[in-house]
XYZ file of C-alpha atoms in Angstrom:
571
model
C 37.378 112.225 66.463
C 34.973 108.519 64.935
C 36.129 105.217 64.982
C 33.924 103.480 65.981
C 32.769 101.496 62.135
C 36.046 101.287 59.550
C 33.597 99.277 57.587
C 31.257 101.890 57.415
C 32.906 103.333 54.488
C 35.406 100.538 53.020
C 34.046 100.088 49.558
C 36.196 97.428 48.923
C 34.787 95.349 51.667
C 32.645 92.860 48.821
C 34.542 89.753 49.053
C 31.850 87.965 50.476
C 33.441 85.342 53.551
C 35.335 88.107 55.009
C 35.917 91.841 54.542
C 38.824 93.915 53.542
C 39.270 95.645 56.285
C 43.106 95.439 57.296
C 45.556 97.548 59.289
C 47.605 100.326 57.951
C 50.569 98.395 56.767
C 49.887 94.724 55.924
C 47.813 94.501 52.487
C 44.667 92.548 51.698
C 44.248 91.067 48.294
C 40.794 89.365 47.601
C 41.008 88.675 44.119
C 40.158 92.318 43.113
C 39.526 91.145 39.339
C 36.335 92.120 37.562
C 33.944 89.401 38.886
C 29.902 88.643 38.099
C 27.341 89.926 40.516
C 24.308 88.083 40.362
C 22.737 88.635 36.449
C 24.605 88.795 33.308
C 27.804 90.266 33.960
C 30.289 90.567 31.741
C 34.140 91.922 33.097
C 35.370 94.764 31.703
C 38.536 94.471 31.566
C 40.743 91.854 30.489
C 44.201 90.120 31.951
C 46.600 93.257 30.602
C 43.825 95.348 32.191
C 44.053 93.413 35.648
C 47.986 93.076 35.513
C 48.156 96.722 35.061
C 46.282 97.406 38.181
C 48.940 95.344 39.635
C 51.627 96.355 39.263
C 50.350 100.589 39.979
C 51.260 101.502 43.090
C 50.211 104.504 45.145
C 52.139 107.452 46.019
C 53.883 107.023 49.552
C 51.136 108.268 51.411
C 51.157 107.813 55.799
C 49.488 108.521 58.299
C 49.587 112.662 58.391
C 49.093 113.202 55.110
C 47.358 116.023 53.672
C 45.255 116.052 50.201
C 44.176 119.492 48.881
C 45.706 121.078 52.806
C 42.441 120.072 54.089
C 42.011 116.740 54.877
C 44.366 114.330 56.944
C 44.839 111.106 56.362
C 44.710 109.517 59.814
C 44.487 105.198 59.512
C 44.878 103.186 56.714
C 41.578 100.786 56.561
C 41.699 98.672 53.537
C 44.350 98.862 50.895
C 43.923 96.602 46.895
C 45.252 96.288 43.739
C 46.597 100.051 44.366
C 43.774 101.055 45.667
C 43.417 101.726 49.696
C 40.611 103.556 51.414
C 41.600 105.537 54.391
C 39.814 107.265 57.576
C 40.789 111.306 57.115
C 39.488 114.259 59.048
C 38.414 117.309 57.487
C 40.574 119.909 59.187
C 38.340 122.829 57.649
C 34.884 121.672 58.925
C 36.687 119.334 61.652
C 34.591 116.417 61.048
C 35.771 112.963 60.479
C 35.397 111.812 56.945
C 36.768 108.672 54.641
C 38.831 109.001 51.718
C 39.308 106.374 49.247
C 42.611 106.847 46.559
C 44.253 105.138 43.658
C 47.078 105.966 41.381
C 46.082 108.967 38.170
C 48.116 106.256 36.040
C 45.121 102.901 37.877
C 43.179 101.168 34.671
C 40.196 102.147 36.434
C 40.971 105.745 38.213
C 38.456 106.810 35.538
C 35.474 104.738 35.856
C 35.704 105.496 39.805
C 35.855 109.381 39.406
C 33.506 109.645 37.084
C 31.396 106.765 39.193
C 31.349 109.035 42.106
C 31.036 112.102 40.410
C 27.687 110.888 39.434
C 26.531 109.515 42.682
C 27.168 112.937 43.963
C 24.978 114.178 42.084
C 22.223 111.671 43.023
C 22.489 113.861 47.045
C 19.827 111.032 48.435
C 20.254 110.625 52.042
C 19.409 107.281 51.913
C 23.048 106.734 50.139
C 26.844 107.520 51.718
C 27.137 111.035 50.680
C 29.620 111.690 48.276
C 31.454 114.836 49.609
C 34.680 115.448 46.588
C 36.167 113.465 43.613
C 39.072 114.629 42.689
C 42.293 114.719 40.524
C 45.133 115.665 41.832
C 48.968 115.609 42.010
C 48.585 111.440 39.965
C 45.799 110.778 42.823
C 42.785 110.901 42.235
C 40.546 110.258 45.515
C 37.009 110.346 46.958
C 35.999 112.101 49.784
C 32.640 110.855 51.802
C 30.818 110.221 54.405
C 32.015 108.752 57.792
C 29.499 106.898 60.187
C 30.564 106.392 63.527
C 27.288 105.386 64.277
C 27.149 102.658 61.314
C 27.365 98.955 61.126
C 27.389 97.226 58.112
C 24.238 94.473 57.844
C 26.850 91.769 57.725
C 27.806 92.363 61.431
C 24.046 92.683 62.131
C 23.129 88.998 60.994
C 26.096 87.717 63.094
C 23.677 87.806 66.053
C 20.972 86.378 64.211
C 18.573 86.812 61.812
C 15.830 90.121 62.090
C 12.868 90.762 63.441
C 10.047 90.942 60.500
C 9.718 94.916 61.604
C 13.238 95.021 60.942
C 13.242 93.418 57.761
C 10.215 94.797 56.680
C 12.620 98.013 57.403
C 14.932 96.303 55.207
C 13.767 95.513 51.863
C 11.065 99.521 52.039
C 14.256 101.394 52.352
C 16.716 100.142 50.104
C 14.059 98.695 47.372
C 12.930 102.071 47.300
C 16.421 104.414 47.590
C 17.940 101.968 44.367
C 14.439 102.409 42.455
C 15.193 106.332 43.169
C 18.782 105.963 42.003
C 17.920 104.146 38.567
C 15.314 106.598 37.624
C 18.516 108.947 37.076
C 20.569 106.412 35.461
C 22.876 105.191 38.463
C 22.909 101.238 38.841
C 25.146 99.755 42.176
C 25.640 95.938 40.869
C 27.215 94.961 44.364
C 24.479 95.136 46.900
C 24.983 92.506 49.903
C 25.459 92.705 53.646
C 28.466 94.161 53.828
C 27.284 97.457 51.271
C 24.221 97.762 53.423
C 25.379 99.771 56.840
C 22.112 100.244 59.525
C 22.117 103.154 61.899
C 21.701 103.359 65.721
C 18.761 105.402 64.980
C 17.656 102.337 63.053
C 17.538 103.660 59.402
C 19.156 102.083 56.387
C 22.324 103.612 54.631
C 24.016 102.165 50.515
C 27.742 102.256 50.315
C 29.502 101.965 47.371
C 26.851 103.159 44.794
C 28.080 102.989 40.618
C 31.912 102.826 42.648
C 31.994 99.385 43.282
C 31.357 98.397 39.938
C 33.759 100.750 39.162
C 36.306 99.727 41.568
C 35.866 96.452 40.208
C 35.002 97.176 36.271
C 31.871 95.007 36.396
C 28.874 95.720 33.729
C 25.880 94.211 33.415
C 22.875 93.817 30.395
C 20.323 93.990 33.317
C 21.597 96.537 36.175
C 18.110 96.565 37.700
C 17.353 92.892 37.754
C 20.482 92.562 39.243
C 19.980 94.937 42.328
C 16.578 93.175 42.369
C 18.198 90.043 42.700
C 20.674 91.445 44.960
C 18.214 92.694 47.787
C 16.754 89.413 48.053
C 18.915 87.617 48.832
C 19.609 90.747 51.638
C 15.625 90.036 52.913
C 16.472 86.312 52.590
C 19.008 86.365 54.467
C 17.762 88.923 56.838
C 14.708 86.113 57.443
C 17.461 83.203 57.494
C 20.567 84.178 58.796
C 21.471 81.743 55.380
C 22.392 83.299 52.304
C 20.705 82.028 49.640
C 23.093 80.462 47.130
C 25.122 77.427 48.182
C 27.857 79.201 49.092
C 28.815 80.515 52.530
C 29.363 84.405 52.792
C 29.566 87.405 54.973
C 29.228 84.664 57.446
C 26.341 82.878 57.104
C 26.457 79.257 55.497
C 24.642 78.360 52.393
C 22.014 76.451 51.018
C 22.578 72.549 50.821
C 23.162 71.685 47.799
C 21.987 69.964 45.075
C 18.401 71.157 46.764
C 18.233 75.177 44.786
C 16.719 77.331 46.280
C 14.036 77.310 48.921
C 11.866 79.749 50.234
C 13.415 81.494 53.741
C 9.179 80.228 55.543
C 10.559 76.022 54.659
C 14.172 77.217 55.979
C 13.161 78.433 58.867
C 10.210 78.365 61.729
C 8.110 81.518 62.162
C 9.397 83.224 59.025
C 6.928 86.071 58.149
C 5.071 84.619 55.240
C 4.593 87.412 53.152
C 8.276 88.144 53.549
C 9.383 84.810 52.542
C 6.902 84.951 49.255
C 8.760 88.782 48.427
C 11.826 87.468 48.817
C 11.566 84.948 46.367
C 9.541 87.120 44.000
C 13.197 89.042 44.058
C 15.295 86.116 43.949
C 13.320 83.440 41.634
C 13.627 84.718 37.319
C 11.447 82.661 35.883
C 8.348 82.824 38.413
C 7.355 83.594 42.067
C 6.157 81.381 45.607
C 4.144 78.564 44.177
C 1.793 79.452 46.613
C 0.416 82.296 44.836
C 2.257 82.099 41.714
C 2.683 86.255 41.923
C 4.708 87.547 39.248
C 8.541 88.180 40.417
C 9.588 91.408 41.138
C 12.738 92.241 38.232
C 13.375 95.670 39.106
C 13.620 98.161 42.266
C 10.944 100.124 41.989
C 8.806 96.750 41.239
C 10.008 96.017 44.340
C 9.414 98.554 46.034
C 5.741 98.538 45.082
C 5.055 95.347 46.171
C 6.316 96.333 49.541
C 3.971 99.453 49.669
C 0.969 96.574 48.881
C 1.815 94.337 51.553
C 0.241 94.964 55.449
C 1.871 97.114 57.283
C 4.092 95.085 59.589
C 4.085 97.016 63.220
C 7.258 96.788 65.600
C 7.039 94.483 68.067
C 4.898 95.869 72.062
C 7.260 97.150 74.836
C 7.234 93.989 77.334
C 6.924 95.265 80.745
C 7.304 92.809 83.320
C 4.154 92.695 86.076
C 5.675 94.069 89.585
C 5.973 91.465 92.663
C 3.213 91.619 95.411
C 3.400 93.910 98.131
C 4.675 91.943 100.799
C 3.162 93.086 104.440
C 6.950 93.575 106.667
C 6.980 92.548 110.501
C 6.405 95.890 111.739
C 3.168 95.984 112.521
C 1.081 98.177 114.424
C 2.044 97.076 118.355
C 4.954 94.601 117.686
C 7.911 96.069 116.675
C 9.513 96.418 119.407
C 9.051 92.974 120.881
C 10.185 91.706 116.721
C 13.038 93.618 117.329
C 13.788 91.806 120.381
C 12.404 88.197 119.668
C 14.815 86.119 118.056
C 13.699 86.122 113.995
C 12.620 83.038 113.288
C 9.945 84.074 115.515
C 8.877 87.071 114.013
C 6.468 85.887 111.912
C 4.318 83.734 114.404
C 3.498 86.420 117.245
C 0.323 87.485 117.363
C -0.851 90.834 116.452
C -2.232 92.733 119.203
C -6.352 94.022 118.212
C -5.895 97.591 118.863
C -8.883 99.102 121.272
C -12.013 99.891 118.963
C -11.971 104.131 118.271
C -13.078 106.578 120.277
C -14.513 104.565 123.550
C -12.553 106.571 125.910
C -13.776 109.839 127.630
C -12.200 112.771 125.483
C -13.677 109.898 122.728
C -16.376 110.285 123.709
C -17.108 113.939 124.064
C -15.313 114.467 120.202
C -18.122 112.010 119.047
C -20.553 114.563 120.921
C -18.903 117.721 119.168
C -18.457 116.571 115.781
C -22.031 115.760 116.022
C -23.437 119.277 116.969
C -20.852 120.576 114.964
C -22.391 119.095 111.405
C -26.347 120.426 112.900
C -26.054 123.614 112.812
C -24.127 123.465 109.769
C -27.139 122.290 108.276
C -29.610 123.722 110.172
C -27.367 126.703 107.826
C -27.010 125.258 104.884
C -31.046 125.338 105.002
C -31.761 128.830 106.058
C -29.797 130.255 103.325
C -30.761 127.530 100.285
C -34.794 128.825 102.072
C -34.011 132.660 101.436
C -32.517 132.239 97.873
C -35.607 130.736 97.071
C -38.089 133.003 97.947
C -35.376 135.923 97.104
C -36.158 134.179 93.346
C -39.880 133.899 93.631
C -40.549 137.973 94.803
C -38.598 138.478 91.044
C -40.431 136.555 89.059
C -44.394 137.799 90.636
C -43.961 141.420 89.430
C -44.338 139.970 85.339
C -45.258 136.518 85.640
C -42.654 135.114 83.844
C -38.812 134.240 85.236
C -36.264 136.681 84.311
C -33.729 136.109 82.408
C -30.273 134.289 83.685
C -28.228 137.468 83.384
C -25.134 135.397 83.933
C -25.251 132.506 81.048
C -23.772 134.034 77.975
C -20.782 134.916 80.067
C -19.881 132.552 82.358
C -18.157 128.701 80.230
C -21.081 125.817 80.901
C -18.004 123.412 80.461
C -19.744 121.270 77.371
C -18.224 120.366 74.044
C -18.304 121.879 71.794
C -17.887 120.080 67.977
C -15.254 121.014 65.287
C -16.685 120.745 61.596
C -13.435 121.219 59.936
C -9.941 122.091 60.197
C -6.862 122.554 58.065
C -3.212 122.833 58.585
C -1.312 126.733 59.254
C 1.796 127.242 57.906
C 2.390 131.181 57.003
C 5.948 130.599 55.853
C 4.427 128.520 52.681
C 6.114 124.761 53.846
C 3.211 122.765 55.337
C 3.324 119.416 57.929
C 1.131 116.906 56.820
C -2.235 118.661 56.110
C -3.835 115.352 54.854
C -3.740 114.681 58.609
C -5.554 117.447 59.889
C -8.857 115.147 59.938
C -7.718 112.809 62.751
C -7.140 115.118 65.489
C -10.527 114.662 66.254
C -11.878 111.596 64.489
C -12.764 110.272 67.954
C -9.877 107.942 67.892
C -6.942 107.839 69.326
C -4.473 105.976 67.787
C -4.074 108.048 64.575
C -2.516 111.550 64.495
C -1.592 114.791 62.841
C 2.713 114.671 62.995
C 4.860 117.414 62.198
C 8.601 117.200 60.589
C 11.651 116.031 62.825
C 13.629 119.218 63.667
C 17.419 119.775 64.739
C 16.744 122.484 66.747
C 14.356 122.852 70.498
C 12.784 122.427 72.508
C 12.015 125.972 71.193
C 12.088 126.413 67.290
C 14.231 128.763 65.426
C 12.707 131.342 64.407
C 14.374 131.959 61.393
C 13.787 128.803 60.597
C 10.889 127.817 61.704
C 8.482 130.010 63.468
C 6.137 127.338 64.591
C 3.417 124.788 63.434
C 0.121 124.278 64.129
C -4.426 123.737 63.177
C -6.711 125.931 62.078
C -9.603 124.727 63.116
C -13.364 125.703 62.580
C -16.579 125.513 64.945
C -19.395 126.432 63.172
C -20.080 129.639 64.385
C -18.876 132.092 67.151
C -18.460 129.884 70.586
C -17.116 130.812 73.599
C -14.821 129.467 74.910
C -13.885 127.611 78.339
C -10.973 125.736 77.254
C -8.910 123.121 75.272
C -7.219 120.069 76.042
C -4.862 118.447 73.491
C -3.717 114.780 73.289
C -0.281 115.038 72.620
C 1.862 111.885 70.889
C 5.509 112.650 72.409
C 6.360 113.734 76.497
C 9.470 115.178 77.087
C 11.250 118.774 77.748
C 8.549 120.837 76.304
C 5.984 121.406 74.003
C 4.664 124.638 74.645
C 0.854 125.436 72.809
C -0.759 128.864 72.204
C -4.484 129.524 70.870
C -5.178 132.523 68.617
C -8.617 133.830 67.738
C -8.418 133.628 64.007
C -10.725 135.005 61.217
C -10.559 131.929 58.743
C -9.091 128.867 57.880
C -6.697 130.479 56.085
C -2.799 128.748 56.220
C -1.389 131.844 55.355
C -2.972 134.915 57.766
C -0.657 136.192 59.399
C -0.642 135.660 63.277
C -0.317 139.185 64.352
C -4.043 140.110 63.489
C -5.240 137.078 65.495
C -5.904 137.638 68.835
C -4.614 135.442 71.501
C -6.533 133.019 73.776
C -4.025 131.493 76.163
C -1.220 129.431 75.991
C 0.095 126.157 77.910
C 3.359 124.801 79.021
C 3.540 120.659 79.522
C 6.464 117.965 79.146
C 3.381 115.775 79.680
C 1.423 113.926 76.598
C -1.852 115.934 77.849
C -1.877 119.813 77.316
C -5.047 121.938 78.994
C -5.620 124.977 77.701
C -7.951 127.324 79.946
C -9.270 130.498 78.208
C -10.717 133.498 79.838
C -14.844 133.993 80.130
C -14.819 136.779 77.759
C -12.457 133.994 74.735
C -15.192 134.353 72.164
C -14.242 132.561 68.277
C -15.567 130.483 65.093
C -11.616 129.869 63.835
C -9.060 128.630 66.900
C -5.743 128.321 65.859
C -3.905 125.769 68.073
C 0.442 126.895 67.018
C 2.855 125.381 69.026
C 6.242 126.821 69.705
C 8.662 123.955 70.901
C 8.654 120.347 70.901
C 10.217 117.721 72.802
C 12.983 115.416 71.347
C 12.026 111.864 70.815
C 13.957 108.964 69.149
C 13.032 107.863 65.443
C 10.515 105.439 65.102
C 8.225 104.288 61.629
C 7.458 107.404 59.923
C 9.969 110.586 60.591
C 13.585 110.637 62.173
C 15.347 111.412 65.987
C 15.000 115.351 66.469
C 12.774 118.042 67.991
C 9.374 116.782 66.682
C 5.811 116.676 68.154
C 1.861 114.954 66.783
C -1.604 115.826 68.214
C -4.017 112.636 68.621
C -7.178 114.472 69.873
C -8.316 117.834 70.770
C -11.331 118.978 72.082
C -12.652 122.188 73.236
C -15.452 123.304 76.076
C -18.116 126.154 75.765
């Protein structure tokens, strides 16, 4: 089913130099006795426990074996000290999953089981989710997500350092995720390029929360400091493609021995200075960079706030190649036959005959006189009709001494722009989108916009889940409406917009109480709605019930979504 990324589920892949993944039947041993993480970690088990862990043998497992009559084992990706990790299939839900298995008498089986259950309660989508944690038939097994589209950071960095925007997203997402975990009393203690995954949509996911530490018997007096320093090491590596310690690890070279910790912008040219200083603040315990003397970040929450305080790093602009200049072909008027018959080397030097002056023949002269006569007749007829109209208007106004009001003024649109006084988001189901962004839709700045959430169903929205999204605009007083123009952010199949006359800015007034004014269906980034001459309203609801599919960006994941940059109404 999903065989792209065995590394996406292997919690034992933490050795540093090489991943621990192995083919089924071939054991690997990276010395997984309790080791030291960054910070003051202690070995939780002694030599006797390590020996008993090595002696503990898993039950006879093989491809095709089923756990709980549901999880069918497909391929063993890791074996380590009685522990094994498998790619499996959940036959009940028909999806690929990962399964970690230990014998129930393994000395670390209980801590792993407890850690898995605690991590499952967090439910944060930025972590690889724990789906099940069970002790059954002398086995302890943990079932979790299998991410076929994910690549661990070690493999990503093998191709080179990250762009500043990607490194910014990495430290932002990972620090926020770990800050949320520590608020729930959970720590990782093994954050490294092998435990952070990047999906095809550009999102970062963390695997092995609490489980990696439990599997290796790790404890730490300052878990927040340890995890923060580990995130700093990730940022350092992503900027320089160098491991910020003297030892080589995760396919990267370490720093030169004896020189200490060097700022990333001194290791590699072109490194973003703000990110370089941020990495040093997370890595250095007794202070930060010498250039600014910022305080060190000792917790993931402090690091996340430091990232948020930085000027936002935007993604690089898409490069467009300039098309080649237009090349005039050899086949000019009057020379096609000659070019076909002549030698190819002579085509470029053949003179192009000058065409005769237009309309010089007898027929041409007659055509010119005929056209001139028609123009003179049309001008005369137009002048007569204009004079007749002016005389009628003069006769109508002569009796009263004052011109009569134009009775058609109030029934036809005048095309003048209408001013928007106020606006509010409309969400009758009680689930708003982004009410604080509504003002961006009429601030005359196309770089700002209001955006919807990202939905799985589309382009037509699922009315059982969400009937639509929209904004109510206040025009100040009742106005006659001629048209509306909506500048959208995403194009594609398709955006459906309907305008209604509302009675107020209420976000929950029933749609059935409003009068429909008009609508439009577009696949472009502009929706134009033409309204009838009788359309009047003070409050106008712009209601979207279909939105195109768009990939993930800085604000939301991939899905069916839309955003409004600017909107204008004309009378």
